[in-house]
Amino acid sequence: MAERHDQPAAFADPDGIDRQAVRRAAGLLRAGGLVAFPTETVYGLGAAATDDRAVAAIFEAKARPRFNPLIVHVTDQAAAGALAAWSDRAERLAAAFWPGPLTLVLRRLADSRLSRLVSAGGDSVALRVPAHPLARALLDAADLPIAAPSANRSGRISPTTAEHVRRSLGERVAMVLDGGPCAVGVESTVLDISGERPVLLRPGGVARSRIEAVIGEVHDAQSGGRQGDGTLRSPGQLESHYAPRRPLRLDARAVAPDEALLAFGPIPLEGAMVTANLSATGDLTEAAANLFAMLHHLDAQDVAGIAAMPIPGTGLGEAICDRLRRAAVR
Ligand code: TXA
Ligand code: MG
């Protein structure tokens, strides 16, 4: 019998995207299910942002505190403008950095279809247009805004591979779309432009200096993140976060034989039981991409603790140092 070549439905597209898997994932999302998917920063745990029950299921699966709002992922600027009050500043930032690792916090439109839960009851919403082709294919296929925090149990290290997601969330997620390791490796920069002054709520994949080149000075959130009324301004920025199971110490100048070493640069400290080097050439982009996978790896070793060598706080180093500082809080 002659082979049929006219219906290669099960094969991946030339761009490497498994369309069938994307369609199945989109169907699950539309039916209120949870799907983990890759973005260029970290893997997200997605649900239809318009569906209260689906969004509630995210909080459940992560064991995430209800007062911590979620990022909503959309296909483009137009989709973002339909959900939140757009501005000239938003326009310039979107033009410069979308699609990409920047999340903008804006005022919700009163008639937005979004679940109130994504805003944790507040009047703002965090919006992001991811660049990862699989995330974009999923947004297109689902034809929905997708609410997605990082796909890890609350307070744990963010996942940068599909395997990390499976280990952390297991049966709690209906499907994991596997897009390989994430290229950026730290979460998106979260910038609040809902008020008069732009406020950096979380350093991330777009360095502060690049944002300042577009809109001028960016301010820091009040320390602790609490506003006058006692509510958390950036609730995700609780001190202890990204916690490995083993104790982590920062700015190590020496390492003990029972410790794991998270090294940086051409001259790693000697004497550790096991070493992972974020970047032997001292490249901060490479270090960001390696950060969470190496923390996962070292945390799985039989060591007394993890020692991290000093890392410069410039460029992407600001996000790396922020995550390490939080990971070191007990
Ligand atoms: O790279 C990322 O941003 C990943 C991928 C999956 O998109 N997502 C992510 O989500 O890191 P999550 O939930 O782990 O972190 C979102 C951060 C939290 O610190 C949260 O408090 C803050 O954004 N956030 C979300 N909505 C907010 C809002 N309306 N106002 C202020 N902060 C908000
Ligand atoms: Mg997270």
Tab-separated table of C-alpha atoms and ligand atoms in Angstrom:
chain	number	residue	atom	x	y	z
A	1	MET	CA	0.000	0.000	0.000
A	2	ALA	CA	1.268	3.444	-0.894
A	3	GLU	CA	2.279	5.689	1.958
A	4	ARG	CA	0.185	8.750	2.483
A	5	HIS	CA	2.109	11.997	2.754
A	6	ASP	CA	-0.788	14.377	2.620
A	7	GLN	CA	-1.647	14.408	6.325
A	8	PRO	CA	1.432	14.698	8.515
A	9	ALA	CA	-0.795	15.807	11.395
A	10	ALA	CA	1.251	14.271	14.176
A	11	PHE	CA	4.526	15.862	13.119
A	12	ALA	CA	6.015	19.036	14.490
A	13	ASP	CA	5.980	22.129	12.310
A	14	PRO	CA	9.242	23.270	10.711
A	15	ASP	CA	9.447	25.812	13.565
A	16	GLY	CA	9.639	22.911	16.001
A	17	ILE	CA	6.211	23.489	17.551
A	18	ASP	CA	4.084	20.438	18.254
A	19	ARG	CA	0.738	21.828	17.048
A	20	GLN	CA	-1.198	18.877	18.329
A	21	ALA	CA	0.123	19.338	21.852
A	22	VAL	CA	-0.629	23.070	21.645
A	23	ARG	CA	-4.219	22.363	20.529
A	24	ARG	CA	-4.712	19.917	23.369
A	25	ALA	CA	-3.287	22.409	25.871
A	26	ALA	CA	-5.546	25.160	24.520
A	27	GLY	CA	-8.565	22.874	24.844
A	28	LEU	CA	-7.672	22.111	28.461
A	29	LEU	CA	-7.320	25.820	29.247
A	30	ARG	CA	-10.670	26.638	27.617
A	31	ALA	CA	-12.284	23.896	29.704
A	32	GLY	CA	-10.950	25.437	32.929
A	33	GLY	CA	-7.891	23.207	33.346
A	34	LEU	CA	-4.320	23.997	34.376
A	35	VAL	CA	-1.514	23.795	31.821
A	36	ALA	CA	2.160	24.474	32.473
A	37	PHE	CA	3.980	26.099	29.554
A	38	PRO	CA	7.400	27.577	28.833
A	39	THR	CA	8.092	31.286	28.554
A	40	GLU	CA	11.523	32.722	27.820
A	41	THR	CA	11.891	33.525	31.558
A	42	VAL	CA	10.569	30.522	33.512
A	43	TYR	CA	7.737	27.981	33.111
A	44	GLY	CA	4.269	29.305	33.953
A	45	LEU	CA	1.278	27.528	35.477
A	46	GLY	CA	-1.523	28.718	33.214
A	47	ALA	CA	-5.283	29.006	33.519
A	48	ALA	CA	-7.958	31.004	31.685
A	49	ALA	CA	-7.690	34.467	33.260
A	50	THR	CA	-11.404	35.015	32.675
A	51	ASP	CA	-12.474	31.971	34.689
A	52	ASP	CA	-12.714	32.403	38.483
A	53	ARG	CA	-12.649	28.694	39.207
A	54	ALA	CA	-9.693	28.030	36.932
A	55	VAL	CA	-7.732	30.900	38.503
A	56	ALA	CA	-8.636	29.655	41.978
A	57	ALA	CA	-7.210	26.271	40.987
A	58	ILE	CA	-3.816	27.917	40.370
A	59	PHE	CA	-3.712	29.170	43.962
A	60	GLU	CA	-4.678	25.693	45.133
A	61	ALA	CA	-2.044	23.857	43.070
A	62	LYS	CA	0.746	26.198	44.172
A	63	ALA	CA	-0.455	26.551	47.772
A	64	ARG	CA	-0.148	30.266	47.042
A	65	PRO	CA	-1.498	32.918	49.416
A	66	ARG	CA	-4.692	34.454	47.985
A	67	PHE	CA	-3.452	38.004	48.464
A	68	ASN	CA	-0.702	37.497	45.910
A	69	PRO	CA	-1.969	38.585	42.465
A	70	LEU	CA	-1.080	36.868	39.180
A	71	ILE	CA	0.461	37.988	35.892
A	72	VAL	CA	-1.895	37.812	32.913
A	73	HIS	CA	-0.255	36.830	29.602
A	74	VAL	CA	-1.632	38.239	26.372
A	75	THR	CA	-0.710	38.049	22.671
A	76	ASP	CA	0.035	41.694	22.011
A	77	GLN	CA	-0.363	45.336	22.918
A	78	ALA	CA	-3.904	45.499	21.539
A	79	ALA	CA	-4.991	42.645	23.793
A	80	ALA	CA	-3.343	44.392	26.760
A	81	GLY	CA	-5.096	47.673	25.937
A	82	ALA	CA	-8.457	45.893	26.029
A	83	LEU	CA	-7.891	44.835	29.643
A	84	ALA	CA	-6.163	47.803	31.287
A	85	ALA	CA	-5.919	51.587	31.115
A	86	TRP	CA	-3.278	52.225	28.485
A	87	SER	CA	-0.965	55.241	28.534
A	88	ASP	CA	1.789	56.885	26.566
A	89	ARG	CA	4.314	55.369	28.966
A	90	ALA	CA	2.820	51.904	28.496
A	91	GLU	CA	2.978	52.423	24.750
A	92	ARG	CA	6.678	53.274	24.785
A	93	LEU	CA	7.569	50.375	27.069
A	94	ALA	CA	5.538	47.893	25.058
A	95	ALA	CA	7.121	49.105	21.822
A	96	ALA	CA	10.597	48.681	23.307
A	97	PHE	CA	10.235	45.405	25.226
A	98	TRP	CA	7.216	43.371	24.076
A	99	PRO	CA	7.253	40.547	23.377
A	100	GLY	CA	9.788	39.978	26.136
A	101	PRO	CA	10.501	39.664	29.858
A	102	LEU	CA	8.761	42.845	31.070
A	103	THR	CA	5.505	42.840	33.062
A	104	LEU	CA	3.527	46.083	33.345
A	105	VAL	CA	1.189	46.763	36.263
A	106	LEU	CA	-1.698	48.940	35.063
A	107	ARG	CA	-5.186	49.920	36.205
A	108	ARG	CA	-7.829	47.351	35.319
A	109	LEU	CA	-10.611	48.534	33.067
A	110	ALA	CA	-13.909	48.417	34.928
A	111	ASP	CA	-15.538	46.270	32.254
A	112	SER	CA	-12.588	43.902	31.877
A	113	ARG	CA	-13.518	40.217	31.499
A	114	LEU	CA	-10.717	39.267	33.867
A	115	SER	CA	-11.347	37.320	37.027
A	116	ARG	CA	-11.027	39.506	40.128
A	117	LEU	CA	-8.728	36.857	41.553
A	118	VAL	CA	-5.892	37.742	39.168
A	119	SER	CA	-5.772	41.145	40.885
A	120	ALA	CA	-6.227	39.617	44.337
A	121	GLY	CA	-9.240	41.905	44.693
A	122	GLY	CA	-7.294	45.092	43.855
A	123	ASP	CA	-7.822	47.496	40.966
A	124	SER	CA	-4.583	46.826	39.098
A	125	VAL	CA	-3.519	44.038	36.786
A	126	ALA	CA	-0.062	42.821	35.746
A	127	LEU	CA	0.210	42.192	31.989
A	128	ARG	CA	2.935	40.523	29.978
A	129	VAL	CA	3.468	39.545	26.321
A	130	PRO	CA	5.869	36.590	26.330
A	131	ALA	CA	8.322	35.975	23.480
A	132	HIS	CA	8.627	32.185	23.672
A	133	PRO	CA	7.174	30.670	20.478
A	134	LEU	CA	5.338	27.934	22.405
A	135	ALA	CA	3.755	30.472	24.771
A	136	ARG	CA	2.716	32.554	21.779
A	137	ALA	CA	1.280	29.522	19.970
A	138	LEU	CA	-0.690	28.637	23.099
A	139	LEU	CA	-2.064	32.180	23.489
A	140	ASP	CA	-3.146	32.137	19.836
A	141	ALA	CA	-4.744	28.710	20.021
A	142	ALA	CA	-6.549	29.317	23.324
A	143	ASP	CA	-7.646	32.804	22.233
A	144	LEU	CA	-7.745	33.815	25.894
A	145	PRO	CA	-5.710	35.897	28.318
A	146	ILE	CA	-3.759	33.353	30.379
A	147	ALA	CA	-3.086	33.897	34.085
A	148	ALA	CA	0.205	32.271	35.009
A	149	PRO	CA	2.531	32.466	37.980
A	150	SER	CA	5.785	30.536	37.914
A	151	ALA	CA	4.970	26.809	37.870
A	152	ASN	CA	6.420	25.888	41.261
A	153	ARG	CA	4.958	25.329	44.719
A	154	SER	CA	4.707	28.694	46.463
A	155	GLY	CA	7.995	29.919	47.939
A	156	ARG	CA	10.134	27.388	46.073
A	157	ILE	CA	12.694	27.809	43.293
A	158	SER	CA	11.169	28.729	39.921
A	159	PRO	CA	11.197	26.064	37.186
A	160	THR	CA	13.290	26.532	34.051
A	161	THR	CA	12.658	23.054	32.601
A	162	ALA	CA	9.554	20.877	32.144
A	163	GLU	CA	11.155	18.354	34.502
A	164	HIS	CA	11.342	20.972	37.305
A	165	VAL	CA	7.603	21.547	36.856
A	166	ARG	CA	6.774	17.856	37.039
A	167	ARG	CA	8.900	17.442	40.160
A	168	SER	CA	7.286	20.409	41.919
A	169	LEU	CA	3.644	20.135	40.833
A	170	GLY	CA	3.292	16.529	39.634
A	171	GLU	CA	-0.345	15.457	39.287
A	172	ARG	CA	-1.630	18.907	40.156
A	173	VAL	CA	-1.229	20.042	36.554
A	174	ALA	CA	-3.203	18.523	33.662
A	175	MET	CA	-0.421	18.963	31.109
A	176	VAL	CA	3.124	20.309	30.790
A	177	LEU	CA	4.098	21.742	27.394
A	178	ASP	CA	7.800	21.005	27.049
A	179	GLY	CA	9.827	23.728	25.343
A	180	GLY	CA	13.237	22.788	26.716
A	181	PRO	CA	15.237	25.011	29.080
A	182	CYS	CA	14.224	28.693	29.376
A	183	ALA	CA	16.628	31.098	27.676
A	184	VAL	CA	16.426	34.055	30.104
A	185	GLY	CA	16.122	32.010	33.275
A	186	VAL	CA	14.963	34.671	35.751
A	187	GLU	CA	11.401	35.980	35.923
A	188	SER	CA	10.183	39.074	34.130
A	189	THR	CA	10.859	42.544	35.456
A	190	VAL	CA	7.656	43.817	37.139
A	191	LEU	CA	7.139	47.559	36.689
A	192	ASP	CA	4.152	49.413	38.162
A	193	ILE	CA	3.145	52.266	35.871
A	194	SER	CA	-0.386	52.629	37.255
A	195	GLY	CA	0.587	55.739	39.235
A	196	GLU	CA	2.492	58.916	38.552
A	197	ARG	CA	5.950	57.473	39.168
A	198	PRO	CA	7.093	54.215	37.607
A	199	VAL	CA	7.975	51.783	40.403
A	200	LEU	CA	10.175	48.713	40.032
A	201	LEU	CA	8.383	45.969	41.958
A	202	ARG	CA	10.709	43.151	40.941
A	203	PRO	CA	14.030	43.273	39.068
A	204	GLY	CA	14.048	40.691	36.282
A	205	GLY	CA	14.829	39.813	32.690
A	206	VAL	CA	14.915	43.403	31.426
A	207	ALA	CA	17.626	45.346	33.262
A	208	ARG	CA	16.632	48.590	35.033
A	209	SER	CA	19.049	50.637	32.925
A	210	ARG	CA	17.327	49.540	29.697
A	211	ILE	CA	13.946	50.641	31.055
A	212	GLU	CA	15.366	53.954	32.258
A	213	ALA	CA	16.744	54.565	28.772
A	214	VAL	CA	13.137	54.533	27.524
A	215	ILE	CA	11.099	56.307	30.268
A	216	GLY	CA	13.646	57.934	32.564
A	217	GLU	CA	14.111	57.298	36.280
A	218	VAL	CA	12.475	54.241	37.794
A	219	HIS	CA	11.756	54.270	41.537
A	220	ASP	CA	12.145	51.476	44.049
A	221	ALA	CA	9.173	50.049	45.911
A	222	GLN	CA	8.980	51.078	49.576
A	223	SER	CA	11.002	48.596	51.560
A	224	GLY	CA	8.813	45.750	52.744
A	225	GLY	CA	6.372	46.684	50.017
A	226	ARG	CA	3.567	47.740	52.366
A	227	GLN	CA	1.524	50.797	51.535
A	228	GLY	CA	0.010	53.211	54.050
A	229	ASP	CA	-3.125	51.090	54.399
A	230	GLY	CA	-1.075	48.033	55.299
A	231	THR	CA	-1.785	46.126	52.110
A	232	LEU	CA	1.149	44.667	50.237
A	233	ARG	CA	2.069	46.716	47.228
A	234	SER	CA	3.978	43.902	45.597
A	235	PRO	CA	2.745	40.930	47.526
A	236	GLY	CA	5.024	38.471	45.747
A	237	GLN	CA	7.999	40.257	47.189
A	238	LEU	CA	7.762	38.608	50.568
A	239	GLU	CA	11.234	38.259	51.998
A	240	SER	CA	11.606	34.497	52.010
A	241	HIS	CA	11.108	33.157	48.511
A	242	TYR	CA	12.793	30.889	45.993
A	243	ALA	CA	13.767	28.780	48.955
A	244	PRO	CA	16.062	25.819	48.362
A	245	ARG	CA	15.794	23.103	51.004
A	246	ARG	CA	19.434	23.559	52.033
A	247	PRO	CA	20.723	26.728	53.706
A	248	LEU	CA	22.258	29.194	51.255
A	249	ARG	CA	24.963	31.699	52.237
A	250	LEU	CA	25.937	34.658	50.076
A	251	ASP	CA	29.186	36.378	49.125
A	252	ALA	CA	31.248	33.335	50.024
A	253	ARG	CA	35.045	33.956	50.020
A	254	ALA	CA	35.818	30.386	51.086
A	255	VAL	CA	33.955	27.093	50.970
A	256	ALA	CA	33.798	24.078	53.301
A	257	PRO	CA	34.286	20.455	52.147
A	258	ASP	CA	30.687	19.556	53.042
A	259	GLU	CA	29.233	22.483	51.074
A	260	ALA	CA	28.090	22.876	47.477
A	261	LEU	CA	29.475	25.889	45.622
A	262	LEU	CA	27.526	28.156	43.299
A	263	ALA	CA	30.455	29.762	41.523
A	264	PHE	CA	30.728	32.772	39.255
A	265	GLY	CA	33.654	33.719	37.052
A	266	PRO	CA	36.928	32.187	35.900
A	267	ILE	CA	38.333	31.357	39.342
A	268	PRO	CA	35.866	29.252	41.363
A	269	LEU	CA	36.738	28.740	45.027
A	270	GLU	CA	38.370	25.403	45.688
A	271	GLY	CA	37.417	22.667	48.119
A	272	ALA	CA	33.643	22.297	47.710
A	273	MET	CA	31.993	18.866	47.614
A	274	VAL	CA	30.305	19.834	44.347
A	275	THR	CA	30.520	22.960	42.196
A	276	ALA	CA	28.299	24.531	39.558
A	277	ASN	CA	29.571	27.647	37.793
A	278	LEU	CA	26.911	30.175	36.733
A	279	SER	CA	29.322	31.545	34.126
A	280	ALA	CA	33.003	30.779	33.818
A	281	THR	CA	33.451	33.895	31.694
A	282	GLY	CA	31.578	36.110	34.178
A	283	ASP	CA	28.710	36.707	31.762
A	284	LEU	CA	25.559	37.826	33.620
A	285	THR	CA	23.144	36.776	30.866
A	286	GLU	CA	24.539	33.252	30.950
A	287	ALA	CA	24.459	33.318	34.764
A	288	ALA	CA	20.754	34.292	34.803
A	289	ALA	CA	19.907	31.480	32.397
A	290	ASN	CA	21.727	28.965	34.625
A	291	LEU	CA	20.636	30.278	38.032
A	292	PHE	CA	17.527	28.256	38.914
A	293	ALA	CA	18.638	25.024	37.216
A	294	MET	CA	21.917	25.123	39.152
A	295	LEU	CA	20.153	25.914	42.424
A	296	HIS	CA	17.810	22.955	41.796
A	297	HIS	CA	20.830	20.767	41.025
A	298	LEU	CA	22.932	21.775	44.059
A	299	ASP	CA	19.916	21.573	46.357
A	300	ALA	CA	19.479	17.927	45.348
A	301	GLN	CA	23.025	16.993	46.518
A	302	ASP	CA	23.815	15.518	49.905
A	303	VAL	CA	25.513	18.655	51.249
A	304	ALA	CA	25.311	20.705	54.450
A	305	GLY	CA	24.528	23.881	52.542
A	306	ILE	CA	25.150	25.960	49.445
A	307	ALA	CA	27.737	28.748	49.294
A	308	ALA	CA	27.337	31.376	46.574
A	309	MET	CA	30.239	33.471	45.341
A	310	PRO	CA	29.748	37.266	44.990
A	311	ILE	CA	27.969	38.432	41.854
A	312	PRO	CA	27.948	42.028	40.548
A	313	GLY	CA	24.578	43.775	40.960
A	314	THR	CA	24.634	45.526	37.598
A	315	GLY	CA	22.447	44.747	34.564
A	316	LEU	CA	20.842	41.309	34.908
A	317	GLY	CA	22.943	40.915	38.059
A	318	GLU	CA	20.317	42.962	39.944
A	319	ALA	CA	17.720	40.223	39.367
A	320	ILE	CA	20.217	37.439	40.120
A	321	CYS	CA	21.286	39.043	43.421
A	322	ASP	CA	17.629	39.697	44.338
A	323	ARG	CA	16.720	36.008	43.865
A	324	LEU	CA	19.804	34.799	45.749
A	325	ARG	CA	19.105	37.185	48.630
A	326	ARG	CA	15.561	35.848	48.926
A	327	ALA	CA	16.742	32.258	48.614
A	328	ALA	CA	19.096	32.871	51.539
A	329	VAL	CA	16.308	34.014	53.901
A	330	ARG	CA	15.300	31.252	56.265
B	1	TXA	O1	8.587	35.684	34.231
B	1	TXA	C1	7.542	35.743	34.883
B	1	TXA	O2	7.072	36.813	35.262
B	1	TXA	C2	6.808	34.431	35.171
B	1	TXA	C3	6.295	33.869	33.855
B	1	TXA	C4	5.522	32.587	34.036
B	1	TXA	O3	5.507	34.837	33.222
B	1	TXA	N1	5.726	34.625	36.094
B	1	TXA	C5	5.933	34.904	37.404
B	1	TXA	O4	4.772	34.994	38.137
B	1	TXA	O5	7.031	35.050	37.885
B	1	TXA	P1	4.750	35.033	39.720
B	1	TXA	O6	3.308	34.945	40.074
B	1	TXA	O7	5.617	33.978	40.262
B	1	TXA	O8	5.251	36.460	40.074
B	1	TXA	C6	4.470	37.579	39.737
B	1	TXA	C7	4.902	38.782	40.522
B	1	TXA	C8	4.610	38.607	41.991
B	1	TXA	O9	5.656	39.229	42.703
B	1	TXA	C9	3.283	39.342	42.175
B	1	TXA	O10	3.095	39.807	43.473
B	1	TXA	C10	3.462	40.481	41.196
B	1	TXA	O11	4.139	39.921	40.092
B	1	TXA	N2	2.170	40.975	40.737
B	1	TXA	C11	1.259	40.340	39.983
B	1	TXA	N3	0.167	41.117	39.789
B	1	TXA	C12	0.393	42.270	40.432
B	1	TXA	C13	-0.352	43.463	40.623
B	1	TXA	N4	-1.570	43.622	40.102
B	1	TXA	N5	0.208	44.445	41.357
B	1	TXA	C14	1.439	44.294	41.885
B	1	TXA	N6	2.194	43.188	41.751
B	1	TXA	C15	1.686	42.189	41.040
B	2	MG	MG	7.034	32.872	41.379
